[in-house]
Amino acid sequence: MQLTNLNWPAIQGLSKETPVVFPVAALEQHGHHLPLFTDSLLLGEIIRRTSERLGGRVLFAPLLWLGNSDHHLDFHGTLSAPPRAYLDVLAGMMENFIQHGFRRLVFVNGHGGNEVPGRQALFEVRQRHRERHDLLLLFATYWQLGARPWETEPDLQQRQMAHACEWETSMILRLAPQLVVGDLGKLEAVPTGSVFEPAARGWTTRDRTVPGHIGDPRTATAEKGEALFHAFTNDVVALLERVISWDGKAWNP
Ligand SMILES: [Zn+2]
């Protein structure tokens, strides 16, 4: 079900156990070869495939394309919500649907920079409603749900998501190849490593890359992109099936 296509009495009439999904992504630079809307295009496709498989059992809000992307602002075209404003927007969307009686609220995320504010928003809303024990508030980043896409597509070189990398470039080649610019073979590989792990280090994207991408887009193909979409969609569907079958109160379902 798409929130944008329904009227308010229809929403009022839904079971309040219906999971509500808020897709959140970004509009930010993705190197010389991918469009600024990459994260939103990719998550939109995963949500489209997911909603086809779940039919009327889940309510999908429209994708929020403005994300937390201040770390990319050295690169032209990036649009970023101020981080504290973004946190309040995410919390506010949860509060809206809690006010409407819904209990199962799930952010499905397609941009790394949204993770910290997303988790903080869950934390704050949960504490604000601390007397409630019937709320399920979740934040899930689609590539962090356990997928091991290289097991079905052994040609994949990367083992984790990077930025405008083999994985993202492959998915854009599958979804919108006309938006991939230039000769991928002329790009360079940009390593993802951090010498201060396991400490978390504050960073800007310019600290890590000159062209804007991180990872190796040279080996991207549309076939790999289809395998990635398939694996990630399976994970999002499986998560939402768990949300649907949750009994409404258990901490350990
Ligand atoms: Zn991206």
mmCIF file of C-alpha atoms and ligand atoms in Angstrom:
data_model
loop_
_atom_site.group_PDB
_atom_site.id
_atom_site.type_symbol
_atom_site.label_atom_id
_atom_site.label_comp_id
_atom_site.label_asym_id
_atom_site.label_seq_id
_atom_site.Cartn_x
_atom_site.Cartn_y
_atom_site.Cartn_z
ATOM 1 C CA MET A 1 0.000 0.000 0.000
ATOM 2 C CA GLN A 2 1.248 3.465 -0.879
ATOM 3 C CA LEU A 3 0.469 6.219 1.608
ATOM 4 C CA THR A 4 0.461 8.757 -1.231
ATOM 5 C CA ASN A 5 -2.427 7.005 -3.015
ATOM 6 C CA LEU A 6 -4.816 6.576 -0.082
ATOM 7 C CA ASN A 7 -7.214 8.968 1.633
ATOM 8 C CA TRP A 8 -7.360 9.672 5.348
ATOM 9 C CA PRO A 9 -10.432 7.517 6.161
ATOM 10 C CA ALA A 10 -8.656 4.604 4.487
ATOM 11 C CA ILE A 11 -5.636 5.131 6.751
ATOM 12 C CA GLN A 12 -7.902 5.497 9.788
ATOM 13 C CA GLY A 13 -9.564 2.202 8.867
ATOM 14 C CA LEU A 14 -6.333 0.219 8.647
ATOM 15 C CA SER A 15 -5.353 -2.204 11.365
ATOM 16 C CA LYS A 16 -2.970 -0.312 13.602
ATOM 17 C CA GLU A 17 -0.744 -3.394 13.577
ATOM 18 C CA THR A 18 0.023 -2.635 9.913
ATOM 19 C CA PRO A 19 3.762 -1.955 9.599
ATOM 20 C CA VAL A 20 4.542 1.533 8.328
ATOM 21 C CA VAL A 21 7.745 1.884 6.302
ATOM 22 C CA PHE A 22 9.559 5.192 5.909
ATOM 23 C CA PRO A 23 12.198 4.889 3.158
ATOM 24 C CA VAL A 24 15.025 7.394 3.763
ATOM 25 C CA ALA A 25 17.866 8.114 1.350
ATOM 26 C CA ALA A 26 19.878 11.117 0.081
ATOM 27 C CA LEU A 27 20.817 13.441 -2.760
ATOM 28 C CA GLU A 28 24.593 13.726 -2.758
ATOM 29 C CA GLN A 29 27.608 13.495 -5.014
ATOM 30 C CA HIS A 30 28.469 10.032 -6.305
ATOM 31 C CA GLY A 31 31.768 10.658 -8.077
ATOM 32 C CA HIS A 32 32.242 11.580 -11.736
ATOM 33 C CA HIS A 33 30.214 8.700 -13.114
ATOM 34 C CA LEU A 34 26.965 8.354 -11.102
ATOM 35 C CA PRO A 35 24.040 10.761 -10.629
ATOM 36 C CA LEU A 36 23.447 12.740 -7.450
ATOM 37 C CA PHE A 37 20.193 10.867 -6.910
ATOM 38 C CA THR A 38 21.926 7.456 -6.734
ATOM 39 C CA ASP A 39 20.976 6.539 -3.153
ATOM 40 C CA SER A 40 17.340 7.543 -3.682
ATOM 41 C CA LEU A 41 17.099 5.724 -7.028
ATOM 42 C CA LEU A 42 18.550 2.516 -5.560
ATOM 43 C CA LEU A 43 16.436 2.499 -2.419
ATOM 44 C CA GLY A 44 13.365 3.415 -4.474
ATOM 45 C CA GLU A 45 13.905 0.332 -6.633
ATOM 46 C CA ILE A 46 14.383 -1.936 -3.598
ATOM 47 C CA ILE A 47 11.207 -0.515 -2.040
ATOM 48 C CA ARG A 48 9.305 -0.950 -5.331
ATOM 49 C CA ARG A 49 10.316 -4.619 -5.525
ATOM 50 C CA THR A 50 9.572 -5.098 -1.823
ATOM 51 C CA SER A 51 6.108 -3.547 -2.031
ATOM 52 C CA GLU A 52 5.224 -5.788 -5.000
ATOM 53 C CA ARG A 53 5.997 -8.833 -2.878
ATOM 54 C CA LEU A 54 4.235 -7.673 0.303
ATOM 55 C CA GLY A 55 1.097 -6.281 -1.325
ATOM 56 C CA GLY A 56 -1.434 -4.760 1.080
ATOM 57 C CA ARG A 57 0.219 -5.961 4.277
ATOM 58 C CA VAL A 58 2.581 -2.989 4.672
ATOM 59 C CA LEU A 59 2.004 0.770 4.314
ATOM 60 C CA PHE A 60 4.822 2.579 2.500
ATOM 61 C CA ALA A 61 5.385 6.300 3.010
ATOM 62 C CA PRO A 62 7.036 8.112 0.079
ATOM 63 C CA LEU A 63 10.814 8.079 0.016
ATOM 64 C CA LEU A 64 12.462 10.970 1.880
ATOM 65 C CA TRP A 65 15.221 11.978 -0.526
ATOM 66 C CA LEU A 66 16.787 14.718 1.645
ATOM 67 C CA GLY A 67 19.275 13.074 3.986
ATOM 68 C CA ASN A 68 22.178 13.761 6.334
ATOM 69 C CA SER A 69 24.981 14.423 3.830
ATOM 70 C CA ASP A 70 27.062 17.258 5.277
ATOM 71 C CA HIS A 71 30.214 15.154 4.817
ATOM 72 C CA HIS A 72 29.732 15.426 1.018
ATOM 73 C CA LEU A 73 29.254 19.211 0.892
ATOM 74 C CA ASP A 74 32.723 19.838 -0.582
ATOM 75 C CA PHE A 75 31.327 18.348 -3.790
ATOM 76 C CA HIS A 76 28.921 20.426 -5.872
ATOM 77 C CA GLY A 77 25.240 19.588 -6.066
ATOM 78 C CA THR A 78 24.951 17.824 -2.722
ATOM 79 C CA LEU A 79 21.841 18.757 -0.764
ATOM 80 C CA SER A 80 21.915 18.015 2.982
ATOM 81 C CA ALA A 81 19.504 18.643 5.805
ATOM 82 C CA PRO A 82 21.220 20.235 8.825
ATOM 83 C CA PRO A 83 21.963 17.181 11.018
ATOM 84 C CA ARG A 84 19.893 18.249 14.041
ATOM 85 C CA ALA A 85 16.973 19.274 11.851
ATOM 86 C CA TYR A 86 17.140 15.889 10.137
ATOM 87 C CA LEU A 87 17.017 14.106 13.486
ATOM 88 C CA ASP A 88 13.879 16.055 14.396
ATOM 89 C CA VAL A 89 12.245 15.289 11.044
ATOM 90 C CA LEU A 90 12.724 11.540 11.521
ATOM 91 C CA ALA A 91 11.447 11.689 15.096
ATOM 92 C CA GLY A 92 8.539 13.848 13.956
ATOM 93 C CA MET A 93 7.458 11.328 11.314
ATOM 94 C CA MET A 94 7.404 8.609 13.973
ATOM 95 C CA GLU A 95 5.405 10.851 16.328
ATOM 96 C CA ASN A 96 2.849 11.551 13.568
ATOM 97 C CA PHE A 97 2.096 7.888 13.086
ATOM 98 C CA ILE A 98 2.169 7.105 16.813
ATOM 99 C CA GLN A 99 -0.477 9.824 17.176
ATOM 100 C CA HIS A 100 -2.475 8.035 14.458
ATOM 101 C CA GLY A 101 -2.306 4.841 16.493
ATOM 102 C CA PHE A 102 0.268 2.838 14.521
ATOM 103 C CA ARG A 103 2.749 0.768 16.503
ATOM 104 C CA ARG A 104 5.150 -0.828 14.009
ATOM 105 C CA LEU A 105 7.310 1.858 12.436
ATOM 106 C CA VAL A 106 10.276 0.941 10.260
ATOM 107 C CA PHE A 107 12.834 3.191 8.618
ATOM 108 C CA VAL A 108 14.409 1.453 5.632
ATOM 109 C CA ASN A 109 17.585 3.370 4.894
ATOM 110 C CA GLY A 110 19.681 3.751 1.758
ATOM 111 C CA HIS A 111 22.419 6.168 2.891
ATOM 112 C CA GLY A 112 25.202 5.633 5.453
ATOM 113 C CA GLY A 113 25.048 9.196 6.812
ATOM 114 C CA ASN A 114 21.466 8.641 7.965
ATOM 115 C CA GLU A 115 22.381 5.850 10.375
ATOM 116 C CA VAL A 116 23.501 7.876 13.388
ATOM 117 C CA PRO A 117 20.577 10.355 13.319
ATOM 118 C CA GLY A 118 18.186 7.499 12.529
ATOM 119 C CA ARG A 119 19.236 5.483 15.564
ATOM 120 C CA GLN A 120 19.218 8.590 17.743
ATOM 121 C CA ALA A 121 15.675 9.407 16.561
ATOM 122 C CA LEU A 122 14.531 5.910 17.578
ATOM 123 C CA PHE A 123 16.219 6.334 20.939
ATOM 124 C CA GLU A 124 14.580 9.679 21.664
ATOM 125 C CA VAL A 125 11.073 8.635 20.572
ATOM 126 C CA ARG A 126 11.267 5.405 22.558
ATOM 127 C CA GLN A 127 12.284 7.265 25.737
ATOM 128 C CA ARG A 128 9.530 9.822 25.192
ATOM 129 C CA HIS A 129 6.946 6.998 25.135
ATOM 130 C CA ARG A 130 8.618 4.945 27.850
ATOM 131 C CA GLU A 131 5.318 3.829 29.399
ATOM 132 C CA ARG A 132 4.402 2.057 26.158
ATOM 133 C CA HIS A 133 5.413 -1.570 25.577
ATOM 134 C CA ASP A 134 3.593 -2.090 22.294
ATOM 135 C CA LEU A 135 5.845 0.013 20.055
ATOM 136 C CA LEU A 136 8.221 -1.544 17.556
ATOM 137 C CA LEU A 137 10.585 1.150 16.264
ATOM 138 C CA LEU A 138 13.204 -0.069 13.798
ATOM 139 C CA PHE A 139 15.928 1.412 11.622
ATOM 140 C CA ALA A 140 17.423 -0.843 8.947
ATOM 141 C CA THR A 141 20.037 -0.055 6.308
ATOM 142 C CA TYR A 142 19.382 -2.300 3.320
ATOM 143 C CA TRP A 143 22.946 -3.515 2.759
ATOM 144 C CA GLN A 144 23.437 -4.346 6.441
ATOM 145 C CA LEU A 145 20.717 -6.990 6.775
ATOM 146 C CA GLY A 146 22.971 -9.980 6.238
ATOM 147 C CA ALA A 147 23.175 -10.183 2.441
ATOM 148 C CA ARG A 148 26.164 -12.075 1.050
ATOM 149 C CA PRO A 149 25.560 -11.316 -2.630
ATOM 150 C CA TRP A 150 28.952 -12.703 -3.698
ATOM 151 C CA GLU A 151 27.676 -16.187 -2.872
ATOM 152 C CA THR A 152 25.236 -16.048 -5.799
ATOM 153 C CA GLU A 153 27.346 -13.687 -7.949
ATOM 154 C CA PRO A 154 30.959 -14.858 -7.490
ATOM 155 C CA ASP A 155 32.289 -12.181 -9.856
ATOM 156 C CA LEU A 156 31.593 -9.518 -7.211
ATOM 157 C CA GLN A 157 34.904 -8.162 -5.910
ATOM 158 C CA GLN A 158 33.712 -6.058 -2.962
ATOM 159 C CA ARG A 159 32.547 -7.556 0.312
ATOM 160 C CA GLN A 160 30.926 -4.430 1.719
ATOM 161 C CA MET A 161 29.114 -1.327 0.516
ATOM 162 C CA ALA A 162 31.315 1.656 -0.287
ATOM 163 C CA HIS A 163 30.369 4.775 -2.272
ATOM 164 C CA ALA A 164 29.680 4.974 -6.010
ATOM 165 C CA CYS A 165 31.584 1.701 -5.947
ATOM 166 C CA GLU A 166 31.276 -1.673 -7.698
ATOM 167 C CA TRP A 167 27.966 -2.300 -5.925
ATOM 168 C CA GLU A 168 26.224 1.033 -6.409
ATOM 169 C CA THR A 169 27.521 1.429 -9.963
ATOM 170 C CA SER A 170 26.301 -2.068 -10.855
ATOM 171 C CA MET A 171 22.818 -1.318 -9.545
ATOM 172 C CA ILE A 172 22.595 1.975 -11.469
ATOM 173 C CA LEU A 173 23.797 0.119 -14.596
ATOM 174 C CA ARG A 174 20.903 -2.277 -14.058
ATOM 175 C CA LEU A 175 18.328 0.403 -13.254
ATOM 176 C CA ALA A 176 19.255 3.465 -15.316
ATOM 177 C CA PRO A 177 22.362 2.845 -17.464
ATOM 178 C CA GLN A 178 21.783 6.100 -19.368
ATOM 179 C CA LEU A 179 22.755 7.942 -16.160
ATOM 180 C CA VAL A 180 26.232 6.360 -15.937
ATOM 181 C CA VAL A 181 28.723 8.794 -17.480
ATOM 182 C CA GLY A 182 32.162 8.214 -19.008
ATOM 183 C CA ASP A 183 34.472 5.227 -19.305
ATOM 184 C CA LEU A 184 34.389 3.255 -16.044
ATOM 185 C CA GLY A 185 37.679 1.577 -16.985
ATOM 186 C CA LYS A 186 39.488 4.926 -16.699
ATOM 187 C CA LEU A 187 38.441 5.424 -13.057
ATOM 188 C CA GLU A 188 40.740 4.525 -10.180
ATOM 189 C CA ALA A 189 40.082 2.259 -7.222
ATOM 190 C CA VAL A 190 39.877 4.213 -3.933
ATOM 191 C CA PRO A 191 40.524 2.052 -0.850
ATOM 192 C CA THR A 192 38.004 2.144 1.999
ATOM 193 C CA GLY A 193 40.471 1.517 4.868
ATOM 194 C CA SER A 194 40.872 3.455 8.095
ATOM 195 C CA VAL A 195 44.095 3.246 10.108
ATOM 196 C CA PHE A 196 42.357 4.170 13.369
ATOM 197 C CA GLU A 197 39.888 1.274 13.493
ATOM 198 C CA PRO A 198 38.263 0.086 15.656
ATOM 199 C CA ALA A 199 37.875 3.662 16.898
ATOM 200 C CA ALA A 200 35.349 5.706 14.929
ATOM 201 C CA ARG A 201 36.993 8.695 13.294
ATOM 202 C CA GLY A 202 35.248 11.865 12.251
ATOM 203 C CA TRP A 203 35.671 12.383 8.524
ATOM 204 C CA THR A 204 34.663 14.377 5.505
ATOM 205 C CA THR A 205 34.402 12.678 2.151
ATOM 206 C CA ARG A 206 37.274 14.822 0.864
ATOM 207 C CA ASP A 207 39.537 13.252 3.528
ATOM 208 C CA ARG A 208 39.058 9.924 1.793
ATOM 209 C CA THR A 209 38.696 10.520 -1.927
ATOM 210 C CA VAL A 210 39.621 13.019 -4.636
ATOM 211 C CA PRO A 211 37.166 11.954 -7.376
ATOM 212 C CA GLY A 212 34.275 11.396 -4.929
ATOM 213 C CA HIS A 213 33.855 7.643 -5.132
ATOM 214 C CA ILE A 214 35.196 5.094 -2.611
ATOM 215 C CA GLY A 215 35.708 1.511 -3.731
ATOM 216 C CA ASP A 216 36.225 0.223 -7.264
ATOM 217 C CA PRO A 217 33.567 1.022 -9.878
ATOM 218 C CA ARG A 218 35.632 -0.403 -12.761
ATOM 219 C CA THR A 219 34.251 -3.906 -12.394
ATOM 220 C CA ALA A 220 30.569 -2.917 -12.249
ATOM 221 C CA THR A 221 28.073 -4.697 -14.524
ATOM 222 C CA ALA A 222 24.296 -4.703 -14.855
ATOM 223 C CA GLU A 223 24.268 -8.451 -14.112
ATOM 224 C CA LYS A 224 25.947 -7.806 -10.764
ATOM 225 C CA GLY A 225 23.418 -5.047 -10.187
ATOM 226 C CA GLU A 226 20.516 -7.457 -10.628
ATOM 227 C CA ALA A 227 22.099 -9.904 -8.168
ATOM 228 C CA LEU A 228 22.524 -7.093 -5.648
ATOM 229 C CA PHE A 229 18.934 -5.855 -6.041
ATOM 230 C CA HIS A 230 17.724 -9.419 -5.615
ATOM 231 C CA ALA A 231 19.746 -10.060 -2.446
ATOM 232 C CA PHE A 232 18.902 -6.730 -0.821
ATOM 233 C CA THR A 233 15.195 -6.992 -1.650
ATOM 234 C CA ASN A 234 15.084 -10.473 -0.134
ATOM 235 C CA ASP A 235 16.540 -9.100 3.094
ATOM 236 C CA VAL A 236 14.095 -6.188 3.317
ATOM 237 C CA VAL A 237 11.140 -8.503 2.602
ATOM 238 C CA ALA A 238 12.363 -10.945 5.283
ATOM 239 C CA LEU A 239 12.698 -8.144 7.840
ATOM 240 C CA LEU A 240 9.191 -6.855 7.121
ATOM 241 C CA GLU A 241 7.784 -10.398 7.343
ATOM 242 C CA ARG A 242 9.274 -10.549 10.849
ATOM 243 C CA VAL A 243 7.650 -7.207 11.681
ATOM 244 C CA ILE A 244 4.284 -8.498 10.402
ATOM 245 C CA SER A 245 4.509 -11.676 12.478
ATOM 246 C CA TRP A 246 5.683 -9.949 15.696
ATOM 247 C CA ASP A 247 3.158 -10.665 18.453
ATOM 248 C CA GLY A 248 2.841 -7.022 19.487
ATOM 249 C CA LYS A 249 4.700 -7.171 22.783
ATOM 250 C CA ALA A 250 7.626 -9.607 22.975
ATOM 251 C CA TRP A 251 11.154 -8.259 23.351
ATOM 252 C CA ASN A 252 12.486 -11.595 22.033
ATOM 253 C CA PRO A 253 10.071 -12.664 19.312
HETATM 254 ZN ZN ZN B 1 25.379 5.956 -2.317
#
